[in-house]
Short mmCIF file of C-alpha atoms and ligand atoms in Angstrom, two decimals:
data_model
loop_
_atom_site.label_atom_id
_atom_site.label_comp_id
_atom_site.label_asym_id
_atom_site.label_seq_id
_atom_site.Cartn_x
_atom_site.Cartn_y
_atom_site.Cartn_z
CA MET O 1 59.49 68.09 -4.47
CA LEU O 2 59.71 63.93 -4.27
CA ILE O 3 62.12 62.68 -6.89
CA GLN O 4 60.79 59.36 -8.02
CA ILE O 5 63.63 57.24 -9.46
CA ASN O 6 62.65 56.52 -13.48
CA ARG O 7 63.21 53.82 -16.02
CA SER O 8 66.41 55.17 -16.75
CA ASP O 9 67.85 54.67 -13.23
CA LYS O 10 70.20 52.12 -11.97
CA PHE O 11 67.36 49.86 -10.50
CA ARG O 12 67.39 47.22 -12.33
CA GLU O 13 63.91 46.01 -13.70
CA GLU O 14 62.40 42.67 -15.05
CA CYS O 15 60.95 39.64 -13.43
CA GLY O 16 62.31 36.93 -11.19
CA LEU O 17 60.88 33.18 -10.77
CA MET O 18 60.88 30.58 -8.37
CA ALA O 19 59.13 27.26 -7.96
CA VAL O 20 59.56 24.61 -4.68
CA TRP O 21 58.38 21.13 -5.22
CA ASN O 22 58.72 18.85 -2.05
CA HIS O 23 60.34 20.40 0.58
CA LYS O 24 58.72 21.04 4.31
CA GLU O 25 59.28 24.78 4.32
CA ALA O 26 58.54 25.57 0.30
CA ALA O 27 57.51 28.91 1.31
CA ASN O 28 60.18 30.14 2.50
CA ILE O 29 62.88 28.43 -0.03
CA ALA O 30 60.73 30.29 -2.32
CA TYR O 31 61.39 33.87 -0.80
CA LEU O 32 64.79 33.33 -0.14
CA GLY O 33 65.36 32.24 -3.92
CA LEU O 34 63.14 35.69 -4.61
CA TYR O 35 65.57 37.33 -2.71
CA ALA O 36 68.70 36.21 -4.18
CA GLN O 37 66.80 37.52 -7.44
CA GLN O 38 65.67 40.79 -6.25
CA HIS O 39 67.95 42.75 -8.82
CA ARG O 40 65.19 40.63 -11.71
CA GLY O 41 62.04 42.97 -10.05
CA GLN O 42 61.61 45.79 -7.16
CA GLU O 43 58.37 46.71 -7.38
CA GLY O 44 56.38 43.65 -6.17
CA ALA O 45 56.95 40.36 -4.83
CA GLY O 46 54.77 37.30 -3.82
CA VAL O 47 54.11 33.85 -2.70
CA VAL O 48 52.04 31.13 -3.18
CA ALA O 49 52.07 28.15 -1.41
CA LEU O 50 50.03 24.68 -1.80
CA ASN O 51 49.67 22.16 1.25
CA ARG O 52 49.14 19.08 -0.68
CA GLN O 53 48.31 17.29 2.35
CA ALA O 54 45.83 19.26 3.86
CA ASN O 55 42.81 19.62 1.10
CA SER O 56 45.23 21.45 -1.27
CA LYS O 57 44.91 24.20 0.17
CA PHE O 58 46.52 27.48 -1.31
CA SER O 59 48.03 30.36 0.71
CA ILE O 60 48.99 33.52 -0.94
CA HIS O 61 50.98 36.66 0.08
CA LYS O 62 52.21 39.10 -1.86
CA GLY O 63 52.71 43.06 -1.96
CA ARG O 64 54.07 46.32 -3.61
CA GLY O 65 58.12 46.72 -2.83
CA LEU O 66 60.98 44.77 -2.18
CA VAL O 67 60.98 41.31 -1.21
CA SER O 68 62.78 42.52 2.20
CA ASP O 69 59.32 45.01 2.65
CA VAL O 70 56.64 42.12 1.54
CA PHE O 71 57.83 40.06 3.93
CA GLU O 72 59.28 41.79 6.84
CA GLU O 73 58.78 39.71 9.98
CA PHE O 74 56.45 37.34 8.19
CA ASP O 75 55.08 34.15 9.80
CA PHE O 76 55.98 31.72 7.05
CA ASN O 77 53.47 29.27 9.30
CA LEU O 78 50.87 31.50 7.43
CA LEU O 79 51.97 29.86 4.15
CA PRO O 80 52.24 26.43 4.77
CA GLY O 81 52.79 22.92 2.72
CA ASP O 82 55.47 21.55 0.63
CA THR O 83 55.27 23.18 -2.83
CA ALA O 84 55.09 26.77 -3.80
CA ILE O 85 55.89 29.73 -6.59
CA GLY O 86 56.82 33.31 -5.94
CA HIS O 87 57.70 36.10 -8.31
CA VAL O 88 59.69 39.20 -8.27
CA ARG O 89 58.70 41.98 -10.77
CA TYR O 90 59.00 45.11 -12.14
CA SER O 91 55.81 46.64 -14.32
CA THR O 92 56.99 46.32 -18.18
CA ALA O 93 53.27 45.70 -19.25
CA GLY O 94 50.43 46.96 -16.79
CA GLY O 95 50.77 49.46 -14.12
CA ASN O 96 52.61 49.00 -10.73
CA VAL O 97 49.78 48.48 -8.78
CA MET O 98 48.80 45.82 -6.35
CA SER O 99 46.41 43.78 -8.76
CA ASN O 100 49.28 43.45 -10.99
CA VAL O 101 51.28 41.65 -8.24
CA GLN O 102 51.87 37.92 -8.81
CA PRO O 103 51.92 35.22 -8.66
CA PHE O 104 48.03 35.52 -9.64
CA PHE O 105 45.58 32.87 -8.40
CA ALA O 106 42.60 31.32 -9.65
CA GLU O 107 39.56 29.08 -9.56
CA ILE O 108 39.02 27.50 -12.73
CA SER O 109 37.57 24.73 -14.48
CA VAL O 110 40.70 22.66 -14.20
CA GLY O 111 40.91 23.42 -10.42
CA ARG O 112 42.97 25.47 -8.35
CA MET O 113 46.01 27.30 -9.98
CA ALA O 114 48.29 29.70 -9.57
CA LEU O 115 51.10 31.25 -12.10
CA ALA O 116 53.88 33.53 -12.66
CA HIS O 117 55.45 35.32 -15.49
CA ASN O 118 58.62 37.04 -16.59
CA GLY O 119 58.24 38.19 -20.07
CA ASN O 120 55.87 39.97 -21.98
CA LEU O 121 53.34 38.77 -24.75
CA ILE O 122 53.20 40.72 -28.11
CA ASN O 123 49.41 39.52 -28.70
CA ALA O 124 47.99 39.74 -25.30
CA ASP O 125 45.80 43.12 -26.17
CA GLU O 126 44.47 41.63 -29.33
CA LEU O 127 44.03 37.89 -27.09
CA ARG O 128 42.46 40.26 -24.43
CA ALA O 129 39.70 41.85 -25.98
CA GLU O 130 38.55 38.73 -27.77
CA LEU O 131 38.37 36.89 -24.34
CA ILE O 132 36.65 39.97 -22.93
CA ALA O 133 33.99 40.29 -25.95
CA ASP O 134 33.69 36.59 -25.15
CA GLY O 135 32.41 37.53 -21.53
CA SER O 136 36.04 36.79 -19.70
CA ILE O 137 36.13 38.99 -16.59
CA PHE O 138 40.06 40.79 -16.06
CA SER O 139 40.45 41.94 -12.51
CA SER O 140 44.34 43.06 -13.63
CA THR O 141 45.67 45.02 -16.72
CA SER O 142 48.77 42.44 -16.79
CA ASP O 143 49.17 40.61 -20.07
CA THR O 144 50.10 37.65 -17.64
CA GLU O 145 46.13 37.24 -17.04
CA VAL O 146 45.19 36.04 -20.54
CA VAL O 147 47.00 33.08 -20.04
CA ILE O 148 45.19 32.28 -17.14
CA HIS O 149 41.52 32.77 -19.00
CA LEU O 150 42.91 31.05 -22.33
CA ILE O 151 43.75 27.95 -20.08
CA ALA O 152 40.39 28.26 -18.25
CA ARG O 153 38.49 28.29 -21.32
CA ASN O 154 39.74 24.99 -22.85
CA PRO O 155 37.76 21.60 -21.72
CA ALA O 156 38.27 20.24 -18.17
CA HIS O 157 37.94 16.65 -18.96
CA GLN O 158 41.03 16.91 -21.46
CA PRO O 159 44.39 16.33 -19.52
CA LEU O 160 45.69 19.55 -17.74
CA VAL O 161 49.01 19.68 -19.72
CA GLU O 162 47.31 19.78 -23.30
CA ASN O 163 44.95 22.18 -21.54
CA VAL O 164 47.90 24.30 -20.70
CA ILE O 165 49.51 23.85 -24.03
CA GLY O 166 46.45 24.69 -26.14
CA ALA O 167 46.81 28.12 -24.15
CA LEU O 168 50.32 28.37 -24.92
CA LYS O 169 50.21 27.93 -28.47
CA ARG O 170 47.61 31.00 -28.47
CA VAL O 171 50.23 33.43 -27.16
CA LYS O 172 52.87 34.98 -28.74
CA GLY O 173 55.66 36.27 -27.37
CA ALA O 174 58.74 36.17 -24.32
CA TYR O 175 57.99 34.02 -22.07
CA SER O 176 59.02 31.88 -18.94
CA PHE O 177 55.88 30.42 -16.68
CA VAL O 178 55.86 28.64 -13.39
CA MET O 179 52.82 27.17 -12.81
CA LEU O 180 51.08 25.84 -9.56
CA PHE O 181 48.34 23.42 -9.70
CA GLN O 182 46.81 21.03 -6.84
CA ASP O 183 49.16 17.65 -8.32
CA ARG O 184 52.14 19.35 -9.86
CA ILE O 185 53.82 22.38 -11.02
CA LEU O 186 55.13 23.10 -14.36
CA ALA O 187 57.77 25.43 -15.65
CA VAL O 188 57.76 26.65 -19.36
CA ARG O 189 59.95 28.88 -21.85
CA ASP O 190 58.93 30.17 -25.17
CA PRO O 191 59.36 28.29 -28.38
CA ALA O 192 62.47 31.40 -29.08
CA GLY O 193 64.22 30.63 -25.12
CA LEU O 194 64.01 34.69 -25.24
CA ARG O 195 64.27 34.15 -20.99
CA PRO O 196 65.50 32.17 -18.59
CA LEU O 197 64.88 29.32 -16.85
CA CYS O 198 66.50 26.77 -15.27
CA LEU O 199 66.19 23.50 -12.91
CA GLY O 200 67.60 22.85 -9.20
CA ARG O 201 67.83 19.84 -6.69
CA LEU O 202 67.73 20.35 -3.14
CA GLY O 203 68.22 16.87 -1.02
CA ASP O 204 64.68 15.53 -2.38
CA SER O 205 63.33 18.65 -3.66
CA TYR O 206 63.12 20.56 -6.86
CA ILE O 207 63.70 24.14 -7.52
CA VAL O 208 62.96 26.14 -10.63
CA ALA O 209 64.51 29.68 -10.91
CA SER O 210 65.07 32.42 -13.19
CA GLU O 211 68.86 32.59 -12.41
CA THR O 212 71.42 30.05 -10.19
CA CYS O 213 72.61 32.88 -7.88
CA ALA O 214 69.16 31.34 -6.69
CA PHE O 215 70.77 28.27 -6.13
CA ASP O 216 73.57 29.23 -4.82
CA LEU O 217 71.96 31.12 -1.86
CA LEU O 218 70.27 27.92 -1.41
CA ASP O 219 73.14 25.48 -1.26
CA ALA O 220 71.09 23.94 -4.31
CA GLU O 221 72.65 21.83 -7.18
CA TYR O 222 72.40 23.61 -10.79
CA VAL O 223 70.71 20.37 -12.84
CA ARG O 224 69.99 22.05 -16.44
CA ASP O 225 68.52 24.97 -17.96
CA ILE O 226 64.85 24.31 -19.35
CA GLU O 227 65.31 24.46 -23.39
CA ALA O 228 63.69 26.68 -25.32
CA GLY O 229 59.98 25.29 -25.94
CA GLU O 230 59.92 22.71 -23.43
CA LEU O 231 57.93 22.30 -20.86
CA VAL O 232 58.06 20.38 -17.41
CA GLU O 233 56.08 18.99 -15.52
CA ILE O 234 57.42 18.07 -11.67
CA SER O 235 54.50 16.23 -9.93
CA GLY O 236 53.98 13.05 -7.62
CA ASP O 237 57.08 11.87 -5.93
CA ASN O 238 59.61 14.03 -7.71
CA LYS O 239 58.87 12.76 -10.97
CA ILE O 240 59.96 14.74 -13.62
CA THR O 241 58.33 15.08 -17.33
CA SER O 242 59.21 16.82 -20.42
CA TYR O 243 57.35 17.84 -23.43
CA PHE O 244 58.04 19.39 -26.10
CA PRO O 245 54.90 20.79 -27.49
CA PHE O 246 55.72 23.30 -30.11
CA ALA O 247 56.98 23.65 -33.64
CA ARG O 248 60.54 23.99 -33.20
CA GLN O 249 61.84 27.55 -34.07
CA LYS O 250 64.92 29.28 -34.15
CA GLU O 251 66.71 30.00 -30.53
CA SER O 252 66.97 33.58 -29.74
CA PRO O 253 67.72 33.75 -26.23
CA CYS O 254 68.40 37.80 -24.84
CA ILE O 255 71.95 38.52 -25.22
CA PHE O 256 71.45 41.72 -22.49
CA GLU O 257 71.17 39.58 -19.68
CA TYR O 258 74.39 38.71 -20.11
CA VAL O 259 75.12 42.72 -20.91
CA TYR O 260 73.25 44.07 -17.72
CA PHE O 261 70.58 42.10 -16.21
CA ALA O 262 71.43 39.24 -14.84
CA ARG O 263 73.51 38.60 -11.34
CA PRO O 264 77.15 38.23 -12.64
CA ASP O 265 77.66 35.39 -10.29
CA SER O 266 74.73 33.11 -12.30
CA SER O 267 75.27 31.07 -14.82
CA VAL O 268 72.50 32.43 -17.76
CA PHE O 269 71.78 30.27 -21.07
CA GLY O 270 74.14 27.69 -19.54
CA ARG O 271 76.91 30.33 -19.30
CA ASN O 272 78.62 32.15 -16.77
CA VAL O 273 77.94 35.77 -16.77
CA TYR O 274 80.71 37.46 -15.02
CA GLU O 275 82.92 35.70 -17.54
CA ILE O 276 81.60 37.01 -20.47
CA ARG O 277 80.83 40.29 -18.68
CA LYS O 278 84.92 40.62 -18.69
CA ARG O 279 85.07 38.98 -21.83
CA LEU O 280 82.74 42.44 -23.01
CA GLY O 281 85.66 44.91 -21.56
CA THR O 282 88.28 42.52 -23.07
CA GLU O 283 86.85 43.08 -26.65
CA LEU O 284 85.64 46.93 -25.91
CA ALA O 285 89.29 47.69 -25.19
CA ARG O 286 90.71 46.16 -28.14
CA GLU O 287 88.52 47.70 -30.46
CA SER O 288 88.82 50.99 -28.95
CA PRO O 289 91.68 51.58 -26.59
CA VAL O 290 92.44 55.21 -24.87
CA LYS O 291 96.05 56.20 -25.68
CA ASN O 292 97.42 57.98 -22.53
CA ALA O 293 94.90 56.90 -20.50
CA ASP O 294 96.01 56.43 -16.69
CA VAL O 295 93.29 54.24 -14.87
CA VAL O 296 90.07 52.40 -15.40
CA VAL O 297 86.74 53.75 -13.79
CA PRO O 298 83.96 51.03 -13.63
CA VAL O 299 80.41 52.89 -13.29
CA PRO O 300 79.06 50.42 -10.68
CA ASP O 301 78.02 48.17 -10.43
CA SER O 302 76.44 47.83 -14.11
CA GLY O 303 80.03 48.63 -15.57
CA THR O 304 82.39 47.00 -13.02
CA ALA O 305 82.77 43.23 -14.56
CA ALA O 306 83.41 44.93 -17.93
CA ALA O 307 86.01 47.73 -16.42
CA LEU O 308 87.65 44.92 -15.02
CA GLY O 309 88.45 43.02 -18.13
CA PHE O 310 89.34 46.82 -19.89
CA ALA O 311 91.77 46.91 -17.31
CA GLN O 312 93.49 43.99 -17.55
CA GLU O 313 93.83 43.84 -21.41
CA THR O 314 95.12 47.17 -21.30
CA LYS O 315 97.11 46.71 -18.31
CA LEU O 316 95.87 49.84 -16.63
CA PRO O 317 94.93 49.95 -13.34
CA LEU O 318 91.19 50.27 -12.06
CA GLU O 319 90.23 52.68 -9.72
CA LEU O 320 87.18 53.17 -7.59
CA GLY O 321 86.81 56.43 -8.86
CA LEU O 322 82.86 56.47 -8.48
CA ILE O 323 81.30 54.88 -5.11
CA ARG O 324 77.74 53.72 -5.02
CA ASN O 325 75.72 54.45 -1.94
CA HIS O 326 73.98 50.70 -1.74
CA TYR O 327 71.57 51.79 0.65
CA VAL O 328 69.18 53.74 -1.96
CA GLY O 329 65.31 53.38 -1.20
CA ARG O 330 63.51 54.09 -4.39
CA THR O 331 62.43 58.11 -3.52
CA PHE O 332 63.72 59.92 -1.49
CA ILE O 333 62.95 63.70 -0.34
CA GLU O 334 65.07 66.70 -1.91
CA PRO O 335 66.01 69.34 0.38
CA LYS O 336 64.35 72.56 -0.37
CA GLN O 337 67.56 74.47 -1.41
CA THR O 338 67.95 72.34 -4.63
CA ILE O 339 70.94 70.13 -4.95
CA ARG O 340 72.55 70.42 -8.35
CA ASP O 341 72.72 66.29 -9.90
CA PHE O 342 70.80 65.56 -6.49
CA GLY O 343 69.10 62.21 -8.00
CA ALA O 344 72.29 61.22 -9.68
CA LYS O 345 74.76 62.04 -6.72
CA VAL O 346 72.65 60.13 -4.51
CA LYS O 347 73.78 56.89 -5.83
CA LEU O 348 76.57 57.38 -7.32
CA ASN O 349 79.40 59.60 -5.84
CA PRO O 350 83.12 60.51 -7.66
CA ASN O 351 86.05 59.92 -5.60
CA PRO O 352 88.41 62.25 -6.35
CA GLY O 353 91.21 61.07 -5.04
CA ALA O 354 91.01 58.23 -7.99
CA LEU O 355 90.55 61.17 -10.17
CA LYS O 356 91.96 64.60 -9.83
CA GLY O 357 94.67 65.60 -12.87
CA LYS O 358 94.25 61.78 -14.43
CA VAL O 359 92.97 60.73 -18.03
CA ILE O 360 90.30 58.38 -17.06
CA VAL O 361 88.32 55.62 -19.43
CA VAL O 362 85.10 55.45 -17.51
CA VAL O 363 82.93 51.70 -18.18
CA ASP O 364 79.73 51.11 -18.21
CA ASP O 365 77.35 48.67 -19.85
CA SER O 366 74.75 51.17 -21.62
CA ILE O 367 73.56 54.29 -22.08
CA VAL O 368 70.09 54.45 -22.38
CA ARG O 369 68.20 58.25 -22.02
CA GLY O 370 71.87 59.88 -21.81
CA THR O 371 70.88 61.75 -18.74
CA THR O 372 72.74 59.49 -16.21
CA SER O 373 75.95 59.86 -18.23
CA ARG O 374 75.59 63.52 -18.27
CA LYS O 375 75.52 63.80 -15.10
CA LEU O 376 77.94 61.56 -14.04
CA VAL O 377 80.35 62.87 -16.63
CA ALA O 378 79.88 66.82 -14.81
CA MET O 379 80.85 65.12 -11.23
CA LEU O 380 83.89 63.58 -12.63
CA ARG O 381 84.64 66.61 -13.81
CA LYS O 382 84.05 68.78 -11.13
CA ALA O 383 86.38 66.34 -8.79
CA GLY O 384 89.13 66.96 -11.01
CA ALA O 385 89.38 64.61 -13.98
CA LYS O 386 91.28 65.93 -16.92
CA GLU O 387 90.00 64.08 -19.66
CA ILE O 388 87.49 61.81 -19.42
CA HIS O 389 86.73 58.73 -22.22
CA MET O 390 83.55 56.80 -22.14
CA ARG O 391 83.71 53.09 -22.97
CA ILE O 392 79.98 51.58 -23.31
CA SER O 393 80.49 47.71 -23.25
CA ALA O 394 77.51 46.92 -25.85
CA PRO O 395 76.60 48.41 -28.96
CA PRO O 396 74.23 51.43 -28.77
CA THR O 397 70.88 50.72 -27.98
CA THR O 398 68.88 51.85 -30.45
CA ASP O 399 65.29 50.14 -30.46
CA PRO O 400 63.11 49.14 -27.21
CA CYS O 401 62.78 46.09 -25.74
CA TYR O 402 59.11 44.12 -26.21
CA TYR O 403 60.07 41.50 -25.15
CA GLY O 404 60.23 41.89 -21.09
CA ILE O 405 62.91 44.29 -20.03
CA ASP O 406 62.25 47.59 -19.54
CA THR O 407 63.21 50.56 -21.82
CA PRO O 408 61.68 53.72 -22.87
CA LYS O 409 60.34 55.00 -26.24
CA LYS O 410 62.21 54.71 -29.18
CA GLU O 411 62.41 58.23 -29.93
CA GLU O 412 63.62 58.42 -26.03
CA LEU O 413 66.74 56.10 -26.54
CA ILE O 414 69.26 58.84 -27.29
CA ALA O 415 71.10 56.12 -29.86
CA SER O 416 68.21 56.45 -32.26
CA HIS O 417 68.81 60.07 -33.15
CA LYS O 418 72.29 61.08 -32.50
CA SER O 419 75.25 59.54 -33.83
CA VAL O 420 78.01 58.39 -31.93
CA ASP O 421 79.72 61.50 -31.97
CA GLY O 422 76.39 63.74 -30.99
CA ILE O 423 75.91 61.19 -28.06
CA ALA O 424 79.58 62.28 -27.16
CA GLU O 425 78.93 65.93 -27.30
CA PHE O 426 75.37 64.98 -25.48
CA ILE O 427 77.20 63.91 -22.40
CA GLY O 428 80.27 65.82 -22.59
CA VAL O 429 83.26 63.57 -22.82
CA ASP O 430 86.59 63.62 -24.29
CA SER O 431 85.52 60.63 -26.57
CA LEU O 432 82.98 58.08 -26.68
CA ALA O 433 83.06 54.46 -28.20
CA TYR O 434 81.04 51.37 -28.28
CA LEU O 435 81.62 47.98 -28.69
CA SER O 436 80.31 46.38 -31.82
CA VAL O 437 77.74 43.54 -32.75
CA GLU O 438 80.56 41.51 -33.71
CA GLY O 439 82.76 42.28 -30.42
CA LEU O 440 79.56 40.98 -28.08
CA TYR O 441 79.10 37.72 -30.08
CA ARG O 442 82.54 37.28 -29.56
CA ALA O 443 82.49 38.07 -26.01
CA VAL O 444 79.57 35.44 -25.67
CA ASN O 445 80.94 32.87 -27.58
CA ALA O 446 78.26 32.52 -30.20
CA LYS O 447 77.83 32.92 -34.02
CA ASN O 448 76.76 36.38 -34.91
CA GLY O 449 72.74 36.57 -35.10
CA THR O 450 71.73 33.27 -32.84
CA MET O 451 70.59 35.68 -29.81
CA CYS O 452 68.24 38.02 -29.94
CA ASP O 453 69.85 41.75 -30.18
CA ALA O 454 66.99 43.74 -30.92
CA CYS O 455 67.79 46.45 -28.76
CA PHE O 456 70.96 47.18 -30.70
CA THR O 457 69.80 46.06 -34.11
CA GLY O 458 66.26 46.36 -34.35
CA ASN O 459 65.79 42.71 -35.86
CA TYR O 460 63.22 41.41 -34.13
CA PRO O 461 62.97 37.74 -34.09
CA ILE O 462 59.71 37.11 -32.81
CA GLY O 463 57.94 40.38 -33.96
CA THR O 464 56.36 43.54 -32.45
CA PRO O 465 52.99 44.08 -30.55
CA GLN O 466 52.67 46.72 -33.86
CA MET O 467 53.46 43.61 -36.44
CA GLN O 468 50.27 41.85 -34.80
CA GLY O 469 47.65 43.28 -37.14
CA LYS O 470 46.81 45.85 -34.56
CA LYS O 471 47.62 49.40 -34.71
CA GLN O 472 49.53 50.56 -30.93
CA ALA O 473 52.11 52.33 -29.45
CA PRO O 474 55.11 50.98 -28.31
CA LEU O 475 54.45 49.09 -24.48
CA PHE O 476 57.31 50.60 -22.79
P1 LIG M 501 70.81 56.88 -19.17
O1 LIG M 501 70.69 58.09 -18.16
O2 LIG M 501 69.09 56.57 -19.04
O3 LIG M 501 71.79 56.62 -20.18
O4 LIG M 501 71.18 55.98 -17.98
C1 LIG M 501 72.09 54.73 -18.29
C2 LIG M 501 72.05 53.59 -17.09
O5 LIG M 501 71.05 52.99 -17.20
C3 LIG M 501 73.50 52.78 -17.50
O6 LIG M 501 74.25 52.91 -16.38
C4 LIG M 501 72.88 51.27 -17.40
O7 LIG M 501 73.64 50.38 -16.57
C5 LIG M 501 71.29 51.26 -16.62
N1 LIG M 501 70.36 51.04 -17.23
C6 LIG M 501 70.81 50.29 -18.84
N2 LIG M 501 69.41 49.60 -19.35
C7 LIG M 501 68.86 49.65 -18.42
C8 LIG M 501 67.53 49.18 -17.86
N3 LIG M 501 66.51 48.37 -18.70
N4 LIG M 501 66.51 49.87 -16.95
C9 LIG M 501 67.05 50.23 -16.05
N5 LIG M 501 68.69 50.74 -16.07
C10 LIG M 501 69.03 50.43 -17.42
FE1 LIG M 502 66.95 41.45 -24.64
FE2 LIG M 502 67.05 43.46 -26.00
FE3 LIG M 502 65.96 41.28 -27.12
FE4 LIG M 502 65.30 42.78 -25.35
S1 LIG M 502 65.39 43.45 -27.32
S2 LIG M 502 65.12 40.60 -25.20
S3 LIG M 502 66.48 43.30 -23.82
S4 LIG M 502 68.29 41.99 -26.59
#
């Protein structure tokens, strides 16, 4: 039997963006930036380069899989030019098929363009139906393609930026976009600023990336975040023009970037993720300490920074009671003789030396369906742990995300239908505690409700697809 790693497994899922302006090896730089952001999407990767010197020639290379697979032994001479955009993806909307791998390229009324998207549009279905009724032809199932059609429909004679703004004003949802046109790059964040995007500088070049870890790999300097509702145009000889075309609205950046998604060495929304993740552990330890505990054990890698914060606050030793295999692919072949908990064990294995006879505090960032935690707990007991107390460095995940993070349907989220005690019983721990919403905001050092926290509270700051006047199932 082939085991397909599913959404609740420990692969990180989302999308990561790159854009490079004015660099001799733009495509290569974009690829390296995607490499650093691999954790944001592992199902597909692609780079589109533009050779402004050679009749504005666009070249594209993309495929399914990891960046290293898609670009294995790739000759970057095939992507010539001094400007490029790139994308790594996980399919939160649309399926995992080749036609959905980004960036998308199109030749439309305004000329040739390529576009890459991080986020999820909540009115894409309505817009798509309207566009199809009006004669548009779609070649993918991705919600992102809608934006290209909207741009194409606007009059070609009006200034390009106005054209793009007109299209963006029709879409609702979470988006960071990088767009490549024959004479410029546009980078934009939705008015609520749900997904991150930042601007960097590498010598005479400008770089745009979802996370600053891409800049670090390239030795580029972080300049600033692109602001919520800001459209940045990079053109000519490094000319930067900034537009704020949308009506001001409350900002709601995604708090889950801090909890789980972003790389800990990145700065997201202007703050260092590692520091916040450690503070999540500190707050958790203050709210829900464990009496008589011997050691703190992180679930690597998602719980590592929070476990460190928990251990420092409680002055307990941190032990590597679970060892992660970093070289696991997305699928594997199970031996005919079934091994118990094979799927979980192949990625994480308990380390009896750190566990035997001990009262342990296991720290992870979240419980989604509860299946991984249940298997982990069974393995930890078998390895000799005397008592297992689980601590989660975020509030219970009660609601799905409609803004670009892959979560299962509400009914599949264990915390949507079980109490904390019920979850503790299901996963088989001696005790379970989550961080409170207040504790989460304390760790982030932000006022309650100033970020999107919908997956923990059900308060969707910009609505849901169901609220768009159309009855439809959640996208994920
Ligand atoms: P589960 O077995 O469904 O409870 O999975 C819990 C594990 O999934 C935790 O270790 C989390 O780090 C991880 N996780 C949390 N959110 C996501 C997500 N959106 N996609 C994939 N894994 C996640
Ligand atoms: Fe982030 Fe959760 Fe809001 Fe989605 S629902 S944007 S994961 S905070």
